[in-house]
Amino acid sequence: MAPLGDGADSAASPNLVVSFGEMLIDFVPDVAGLSLAESGGFVKAPGGAPANVACAISKLGGSSAFLGKFGDDEFGHMLVNILKQNGVNAEGCLFDQHARTALAFVTLKKNGEREFMFYRNPSADMLLTEAELNLDLIRRAKIFHYGSISLISEPCRGAHLAAMRAAKAAGILCSYDPNVRLPLWPSEEAARTGILSIWKEADFIKVSDDEVAFLTQGDATDEKNVLSLWFDSLKLLIVTDGDKGCRYFTKDFKGSVPGYKVNTIDTTGAGDAFVGSLLVNVAKDDNIFHNEEKLREALKFSNACGAICTTQKGAIPALPTVAAAQELIAKGN
């Protein structure tokens, strides 16, 4: 279980974003709109929200690293190679000889939305321990980014909390995208409790409108419900509203930025492209939390990145370049 070499020289960057959590194989039906049982074939695609974010950052010219555990199997080695090919620093990656790399079968509905069926009993990512954490890598980061899947079971939950403590002690910005995946939690209530258990540790949180509805058990369009998720030390809360764009909330200002209409094929990874593109801009200039004009420009770019990601199957292959995002912005709606 020795750590791997770098995939890129991102460790030297002053704007490093370290993503923590799971990376897995998504099996996506080759025909949309069919159930898993009806599907004749599947396209193999790398996935896992924190890994998607790391690849998005790198593809947009930012500096990223991934910290997580893989099965010492063909899929695990394939995934780590994909991180390296995408310019992501892989020195925080480990292999486990006794557990498999996680798999997910993803049903694509006609509108491009997804349903998930997971194979992790337990998978290697769930078995990362606190002792295996590369704390030096975390302490070199400008931003430490994570989701909530790593909170579901021990020992990974303990590793997640220890990594977060190390980041906070080093004065590193903590970025949280809960990425609710209910089939992985024992119950809806366990998911809600688990996701909210670390809520107030973050500096920046991104949630989807569906996640606002789930976490508050109320209407996501009602600002009162959104603001029930706010707390004093939070620097920025973002709610993504699908193709309608996003809403933003800081201590000093709030507003919304419209999205872009595209031909949506698969929404997998759209939120991760959005988050990755925003973190690239926050890593460059965290004054963005206090400057509404700069924030709106960054969110316009993030909306374009999220939209482009939905025009192709799979997450990492569909991640946009800066040029593609700028082209969509120039075209407008």
CSV table of C-alpha atoms in Angstrom, one decimal:
chain,number,residue,atom,x,y,z
A,1,MET,CA,0.0,0.0,0.0
A,2,ALA,CA,2.8,2.4,-0.8
A,3,PRO,CA,1.9,5.8,-2.1
A,4,LEU,CA,2.4,6.5,-5.8
A,5,GLY,CA,4.5,9.0,-7.6
A,6,ASP,CA,3.2,12.3,-8.9
A,7,GLY,CA,1.0,12.6,-11.9
A,8,ALA,CA,2.1,16.2,-12.3
A,9,ASP,CA,4.2,18.8,-10.7
A,10,SER,CA,1.2,20.2,-8.9
A,11,ALA,CA,2.8,19.9,-5.5
A,12,ALA,CA,5.0,22.9,-6.3
A,13,SER,CA,2.0,25.1,-7.1
A,14,PRO,CA,1.0,27.8,-4.5
A,15,ASN,CA,-2.7,27.3,-5.7
A,16,LEU,CA,-2.9,23.5,-5.1
A,17,VAL,CA,-6.4,22.0,-4.6
A,18,VAL,CA,-6.4,18.6,-2.9
A,19,SER,CA,-9.5,16.5,-3.5
A,20,PHE,CA,-10.3,13.8,-0.9
A,21,GLY,CA,-12.6,10.8,-1.3
A,22,GLU,CA,-13.7,8.2,-3.8
A,23,MET,CA,-12.9,7.4,-7.4
A,24,LEU,CA,-14.7,4.5,-9.1
A,25,ILE,CA,-15.8,3.1,-12.4
A,26,ASP,CA,-19.2,4.2,-13.7
A,27,PHE,CA,-20.8,1.8,-16.1
A,28,VAL,CA,-23.1,4.0,-18.2
A,29,PRO,CA,-25.7,2.4,-20.6
A,30,ASP,CA,-24.9,2.9,-24.3
A,31,VAL,CA,-28.6,3.7,-24.9
A,32,ALA,CA,-30.3,6.4,-22.7
A,33,GLY,CA,-33.8,5.9,-21.3
A,34,LEU,CA,-33.5,2.1,-20.6
A,35,SER,CA,-33.4,0.4,-17.2
A,36,LEU,CA,-30.2,-1.4,-16.2
A,37,ALA,CA,-32.0,-4.7,-17.0
A,38,GLU,CA,-33.0,-3.5,-20.4
A,39,SER,CA,-29.6,-2.1,-21.3
A,40,GLY,CA,-27.7,-4.2,-23.9
A,41,GLY,CA,-24.3,-2.7,-23.2
A,42,PHE,CA,-22.4,-0.3,-21.0
A,43,VAL,CA,-19.7,2.3,-21.6
A,44,LYS,CA,-16.9,2.2,-18.9
A,45,ALA,CA,-16.3,5.6,-17.5
A,46,PRO,CA,-14.1,6.9,-14.7
A,47,GLY,CA,-16.1,8.6,-12.0
A,48,GLY,CA,-16.4,9.7,-8.3
A,49,ALA,CA,-17.1,13.3,-7.6
A,50,PRO,CA,-13.9,14.3,-5.8
A,51,ALA,CA,-11.8,12.8,-8.6
A,52,ASN,CA,-13.9,14.5,-11.2
A,53,VAL,CA,-13.3,17.8,-9.5
A,54,ALA,CA,-9.5,17.2,-9.4
A,55,CYS,CA,-9.5,16.4,-13.2
A,56,ALA,CA,-11.7,19.4,-13.9
A,57,ILE,CA,-9.3,21.7,-12.1
A,58,SER,CA,-6.3,20.3,-14.0
A,59,LYS,CA,-8.0,20.5,-17.4
A,60,LEU,CA,-8.8,24.1,-16.8
A,61,GLY,CA,-5.1,24.9,-16.1
A,62,GLY,CA,-5.3,24.7,-12.3
A,63,SER,CA,-3.2,22.6,-9.9
A,64,SER,CA,-4.8,19.5,-8.3
A,65,ALA,CA,-4.0,16.4,-6.3
A,66,PHE,CA,-6.2,13.4,-5.3
A,67,LEU,CA,-6.1,11.6,-2.0
A,68,GLY,CA,-7.8,8.2,-1.8
A,69,LYS,CA,-7.6,4.5,-1.9
A,70,PHE,CA,-8.0,2.0,-4.8
A,71,GLY,CA,-8.2,-1.7,-5.1
A,72,ASP,CA,-5.0,-3.3,-6.3
A,73,ASP,CA,-6.8,-4.5,-9.4
A,74,GLU,CA,-6.9,-3.6,-13.1
A,75,PHE,CA,-9.7,-1.0,-12.5
A,76,GLY,CA,-7.7,0.7,-9.6
A,77,HIS,CA,-4.5,1.0,-11.7
A,78,MET,CA,-6.5,2.2,-14.7
A,79,LEU,CA,-8.1,5.0,-12.6
A,80,VAL,CA,-4.8,6.2,-11.1
A,81,ASN,CA,-3.4,6.3,-14.6
A,82,ILE,CA,-6.3,8.3,-15.7
A,83,LEU,CA,-5.6,10.8,-12.9
A,84,LYS,CA,-2.0,11.1,-14.0
A,85,GLN,CA,-3.0,11.4,-17.7
A,86,ASN,CA,-5.2,14.3,-16.7
A,87,GLY,CA,-2.4,16.1,-14.9
A,88,VAL,CA,-3.5,15.3,-11.4
A,89,ASN,CA,-0.9,14.7,-8.7
A,90,ALA,CA,-1.4,11.1,-7.5
A,91,GLU,CA,1.1,11.0,-4.5
A,92,GLY,CA,-1.9,10.7,-2.1
A,93,CYS,CA,-3.2,7.6,-3.8
A,94,LEU,CA,-2.9,4.1,-2.3
A,95,PHE,CA,-3.7,0.6,-3.3
A,96,ASP,CA,-5.3,-2.0,-1.1
A,97,GLN,CA,-4.5,-5.7,-1.9
A,98,HIS,CA,-7.6,-7.0,0.0
A,99,ALA,CA,-10.4,-4.9,-1.5
A,100,ARG,CA,-11.8,-4.1,-4.9
A,101,THR,CA,-12.2,-0.8,-6.6
A,102,ALA,CA,-15.7,0.5,-6.4
A,103,LEU,CA,-18.1,0.1,-9.3
A,104,ALA,CA,-21.4,1.9,-10.1
A,105,PHE,CA,-24.0,1.2,-12.7
A,106,VAL,CA,-25.7,4.4,-13.8
A,107,THR,CA,-29.1,4.5,-15.4
A,108,LEU,CA,-29.6,7.4,-17.8
A,109,LYS,CA,-33.1,8.6,-18.0
A,110,LYS,CA,-34.4,10.3,-21.2
A,111,ASN,CA,-33.7,13.7,-19.8
A,112,GLY,CA,-30.1,12.9,-19.0
A,113,GLU,CA,-30.7,12.5,-15.2
A,114,ARG,CA,-29.3,9.5,-13.4
A,115,GLU,CA,-30.0,6.7,-11.0
A,116,PHE,CA,-27.2,4.7,-9.4
A,117,MET,CA,-26.6,1.1,-8.3
A,118,PHE,CA,-23.3,0.7,-6.4
A,119,TYR,CA,-21.0,-2.2,-5.8
A,120,ARG,CA,-18.9,-1.5,-2.7
A,121,ASN,CA,-19.0,-4.3,0.0
A,122,PRO,CA,-16.6,-2.8,1.1
A,123,SER,CA,-14.6,-1.2,-1.6
A,124,ALA,CA,-11.0,0.0,-1.2
A,125,ASP,CA,-11.9,3.7,-0.9
A,126,MET,CA,-14.0,2.9,2.3
A,127,LEU,CA,-10.9,1.3,3.9
A,128,LEU,CA,-8.6,4.4,4.0
A,129,THR,CA,-7.3,4.9,7.5
A,130,GLU,CA,-6.1,7.9,9.3
A,131,ALA,CA,-2.5,6.5,9.5
A,132,GLU,CA,-2.4,6.2,5.7
A,133,LEU,CA,-3.2,9.9,5.1
A,134,ASN,CA,-0.6,12.0,3.3
A,135,LEU,CA,-0.8,15.0,5.7
A,136,ASP,CA,2.1,16.7,4.0
A,137,LEU,CA,0.1,16.9,0.8
A,138,ILE,CA,-2.9,18.3,2.5
A,139,ARG,CA,-0.8,20.9,4.3
A,140,ARG,CA,0.7,22.1,0.9
A,141,ALA,CA,-2.8,22.9,-0.4
A,142,LYS,CA,-4.6,26.2,-0.8
A,143,ILE,CA,-7.9,24.4,-0.7
A,144,PHE,CA,-9.0,21.0,0.7
A,145,HIS,CA,-12.1,19.7,-1.1
A,146,TYR,CA,-14.3,16.8,-0.1
A,147,GLY,CA,-17.8,15.2,-0.3
A,148,SER,CA,-19.9,13.2,2.1
A,149,ILE,CA,-19.6,9.6,0.7
A,150,SER,CA,-16.3,9.3,2.7
A,151,LEU,CA,-18.3,9.9,5.9
A,152,ILE,CA,-20.6,6.8,5.6
A,153,SER,CA,-18.4,4.2,7.3
A,154,GLU,CA,-15.3,3.6,9.3
A,155,PRO,CA,-12.3,3.7,8.9
A,156,CYS,CA,-12.7,6.2,6.0
A,157,ARG,CA,-14.9,8.5,8.1
A,158,GLY,CA,-12.1,8.8,10.7
A,159,ALA,CA,-9.6,9.5,8.0
A,160,HIS,CA,-11.9,12.2,6.5
A,161,LEU,CA,-12.3,13.9,9.9
A,162,ALA,CA,-8.5,13.8,10.6
A,163,ALA,CA,-7.7,15.2,7.1
A,164,MET,CA,-10.2,18.0,7.6
A,165,ARG,CA,-8.7,18.8,11.1
A,166,ALA,CA,-5.2,18.9,9.5
A,167,ALA,CA,-6.4,21.3,6.8
A,168,LYS,CA,-8.1,23.6,9.2
A,169,ALA,CA,-5.2,23.6,11.6
A,170,ALA,CA,-2.9,24.7,8.7
A,171,GLY,CA,-5.3,27.5,7.7
A,172,ILE,CA,-6.4,25.9,4.4
A,173,LEU,CA,-9.8,26.7,2.9
A,174,CYS,CA,-12.2,23.8,3.2
A,175,SER,CA,-14.6,23.2,0.3
A,176,TYR,CA,-17.6,20.8,0.7
A,177,ASP,CA,-19.9,19.4,-2.0
A,178,PRO,CA,-22.1,16.8,-0.2
A,179,ASN,CA,-23.1,15.0,-3.4
A,180,VAL,CA,-26.0,13.1,-1.8
A,181,ARG,CA,-26.1,9.5,-2.9
A,182,LEU,CA,-28.9,8.0,-0.9
A,183,PRO,CA,-28.5,4.3,-2.0
A,184,LEU,CA,-25.1,4.3,-0.2
A,185,TRP,CA,-26.5,5.4,3.2
A,186,PRO,CA,-28.3,3.1,5.7
A,187,SER,CA,-31.3,5.5,5.6
A,188,GLU,CA,-32.4,9.0,4.6
A,189,GLU,CA,-32.1,10.2,8.1
A,190,ALA,CA,-28.6,8.7,8.5
A,191,ALA,CA,-27.6,10.6,5.3
A,192,ARG,CA,-29.1,13.9,6.5
A,193,THR,CA,-27.4,13.6,9.9
A,194,GLY,CA,-24.1,12.4,8.4
A,195,ILE,CA,-23.9,15.2,5.8
A,196,LEU,CA,-24.8,17.9,8.3
A,197,SER,CA,-22.4,16.5,11.0
A,198,ILE,CA,-19.4,18.4,9.3
A,199,TRP,CA,-21.4,21.2,7.8
A,200,LYS,CA,-20.0,24.0,9.9
A,201,GLU,CA,-16.3,23.0,9.3
A,202,ALA,CA,-16.5,24.3,5.7
A,203,ASP,CA,-15.5,27.7,4.3
A,204,PHE,CA,-17.3,27.1,1.0
A,205,ILE,CA,-20.3,24.8,0.3
A,206,LYS,CA,-22.0,23.9,-3.0
A,207,VAL,CA,-25.4,22.2,-3.0
A,208,SER,CA,-27.9,21.4,-5.7
A,209,ASP,CA,-31.5,22.5,-5.4
A,210,ASP,CA,-32.4,18.8,-4.9
A,211,GLU,CA,-30.0,18.6,-2.0
A,212,VAL,CA,-31.4,21.8,-0.4
A,213,ALA,CA,-34.8,20.1,-0.6
A,214,PHE,CA,-33.4,16.9,1.0
A,215,LEU,CA,-31.4,18.6,3.7
A,216,THR,CA,-34.0,21.1,4.8
A,217,GLN,CA,-37.1,19.0,4.0
A,218,GLY,CA,-38.5,22.1,2.4
A,219,ASP,CA,-38.9,24.0,-0.9
A,220,ALA,CA,-35.5,24.7,-2.4
A,221,THR,CA,-36.8,27.8,-4.2
A,222,ASP,CA,-37.7,29.4,-0.8
A,223,GLU,CA,-34.8,31.5,0.3
A,224,LYS,CA,-35.7,30.9,3.9
A,225,ASN,CA,-34.9,27.2,3.5
A,226,VAL,CA,-31.7,27.9,1.7
A,227,LEU,CA,-30.6,30.4,4.4
A,228,SER,CA,-31.3,27.8,7.1
A,229,LEU,CA,-28.1,26.1,5.8
A,230,TRP,CA,-26.1,29.3,6.3
A,231,PHE,CA,-23.8,29.8,9.4
A,232,ASP,CA,-21.6,32.7,10.5
A,233,SER,CA,-18.1,31.5,9.5
A,234,LEU,CA,-19.2,30.3,6.0
A,235,LYS,CA,-17.7,32.4,3.3
A,236,LEU,CA,-19.8,31.3,0.3
A,237,LEU,CA,-22.9,29.1,-0.2
A,238,ILE,CA,-23.8,28.2,-3.7
A,239,VAL,CA,-27.0,26.5,-4.8
A,240,THR,CA,-27.0,25.0,-8.4
A,241,ASP,CA,-30.4,25.0,-10.1
A,242,GLY,CA,-29.6,22.8,-13.1
A,243,ASP,CA,-29.8,24.5,-16.5
A,244,LYS,CA,-31.4,27.6,-14.8
A,245,GLY,CA,-27.9,28.5,-13.4
A,246,CYS,CA,-27.0,29.1,-9.7
A,247,ARG,CA,-27.7,31.2,-6.7
A,248,TYR,CA,-25.0,32.6,-4.4
A,249,PHE,CA,-24.9,33.8,-0.8
A,250,THR,CA,-22.1,35.5,1.1
A,251,LYS,CA,-22.1,37.6,4.3
A,252,ASP,CA,-22.3,40.8,2.3
A,253,PHE,CA,-24.3,40.0,-0.9
A,254,LYS,CA,-26.5,37.4,-2.7
A,255,GLY,CA,-27.9,36.9,-6.2
A,256,SER,CA,-28.2,34.5,-9.1
A,257,VAL,CA,-26.4,33.9,-12.3
A,258,PRO,CA,-28.3,32.4,-15.3
A,259,GLY,CA,-27.2,29.1,-16.9
A,260,TYR,CA,-26.8,28.1,-20.5
A,261,LYS,CA,-29.1,26.0,-22.7
A,262,VAL,CA,-27.3,23.0,-24.3
A,263,ASN,CA,-28.2,19.7,-25.7
A,264,THR,CA,-28.1,17.6,-22.5
A,265,ILE,CA,-27.1,13.9,-22.9
A,266,ASP,CA,-25.8,13.0,-19.5
A,267,THR,CA,-25.7,15.2,-16.4
A,268,THR,CA,-22.9,13.0,-14.7
A,269,GLY,CA,-20.1,15.2,-13.6
A,270,ALA,CA,-21.8,18.6,-14.3
A,271,GLY,CA,-21.8,19.6,-10.7
A,272,ASP,CA,-18.1,18.5,-10.4
A,273,ALA,CA,-17.2,20.6,-13.5
A,274,PHE,CA,-19.0,23.5,-11.9
A,275,VAL,CA,-17.1,23.1,-8.6
A,276,GLY,CA,-13.7,22.4,-10.2
A,277,SER,CA,-13.9,25.6,-12.3
A,278,LEU,CA,-15.0,27.7,-9.3
A,279,LEU,CA,-12.2,26.3,-7.1
A,280,VAL,CA,-9.6,27.2,-9.9
A,281,ASN,CA,-10.7,30.8,-9.5
A,282,VAL,CA,-10.9,30.7,-5.7
A,283,ALA,CA,-7.4,29.2,-5.5
A,284,LYS,CA,-6.1,32.1,-7.7
A,285,ASP,CA,-7.9,34.8,-5.7
A,286,ASP,CA,-9.9,34.1,-2.6
A,287,ASN,CA,-10.9,37.8,-2.5
A,288,ILE,CA,-13.6,36.5,-4.8
A,289,PHE,CA,-15.7,35.9,-1.6
A,290,HIS,CA,-15.8,39.6,-1.0
A,291,ASN,CA,-16.0,41.0,-4.5
A,292,GLU,CA,-19.4,40.4,-6.1
A,293,GLU,CA,-18.4,41.4,-9.6
A,294,LYS,CA,-15.5,38.9,-9.6
A,295,LEU,CA,-17.7,36.2,-8.1
A,296,ARG,CA,-20.4,36.7,-10.8
A,297,GLU,CA,-17.7,36.4,-13.5
A,298,ALA,CA,-16.4,33.2,-12.0
A,299,LEU,CA,-20.0,31.8,-11.6
A,300,LYS,CA,-20.7,32.6,-15.3
A,301,PHE,CA,-17.7,30.5,-16.2
A,302,SER,CA,-18.7,27.7,-13.8
A,303,ASN,CA,-22.2,27.6,-15.3
A,304,ALA,CA,-20.7,27.2,-18.7
A,305,CYS,CA,-18.4,24.4,-17.6
A,306,GLY,CA,-21.3,22.6,-15.9
A,307,ALA,CA,-23.4,22.9,-19.1
A,308,ILE,CA,-20.7,21.7,-21.4
A,309,CYS,CA,-20.1,18.6,-19.2
A,310,THR,CA,-23.7,17.5,-19.9
A,311,THR,CA,-23.3,17.3,-23.7
A,312,GLN,CA,-21.3,14.1,-23.6
A,313,LYS,CA,-21.5,10.7,-21.8
A,314,GLY,CA,-19.4,10.2,-18.7
A,315,ALA,CA,-17.8,12.8,-16.4
A,316,ILE,CA,-14.1,13.0,-16.9
A,317,PRO,CA,-14.2,12.7,-20.8
A,318,ALA,CA,-16.8,15.4,-20.9
A,319,LEU,CA,-15.0,18.0,-18.7
A,320,PRO,CA,-14.5,21.2,-20.6
A,321,THR,CA,-11.5,23.3,-21.5
A,322,VAL,CA,-11.2,27.0,-20.8
A,323,ALA,CA,-11.6,27.7,-24.6
A,324,ALA,CA,-14.9,25.7,-24.8
A,325,ALA,CA,-16.3,27.5,-21.8
A,326,GLN,CA,-15.4,30.9,-23.1
A,327,GLU,CA,-17.0,30.0,-26.5
A,328,LEU,CA,-20.3,29.1,-24.8
A,329,ILE,CA,-20.2,32.3,-22.7
A,330,ALA,CA,-19.5,34.4,-25.9
A,331,LYS,CA,-22.5,32.7,-27.6
A,332,GLY,CA,-24.7,33.4,-24.6
A,333,ASN,CA,-28.1,31.7,-24.4
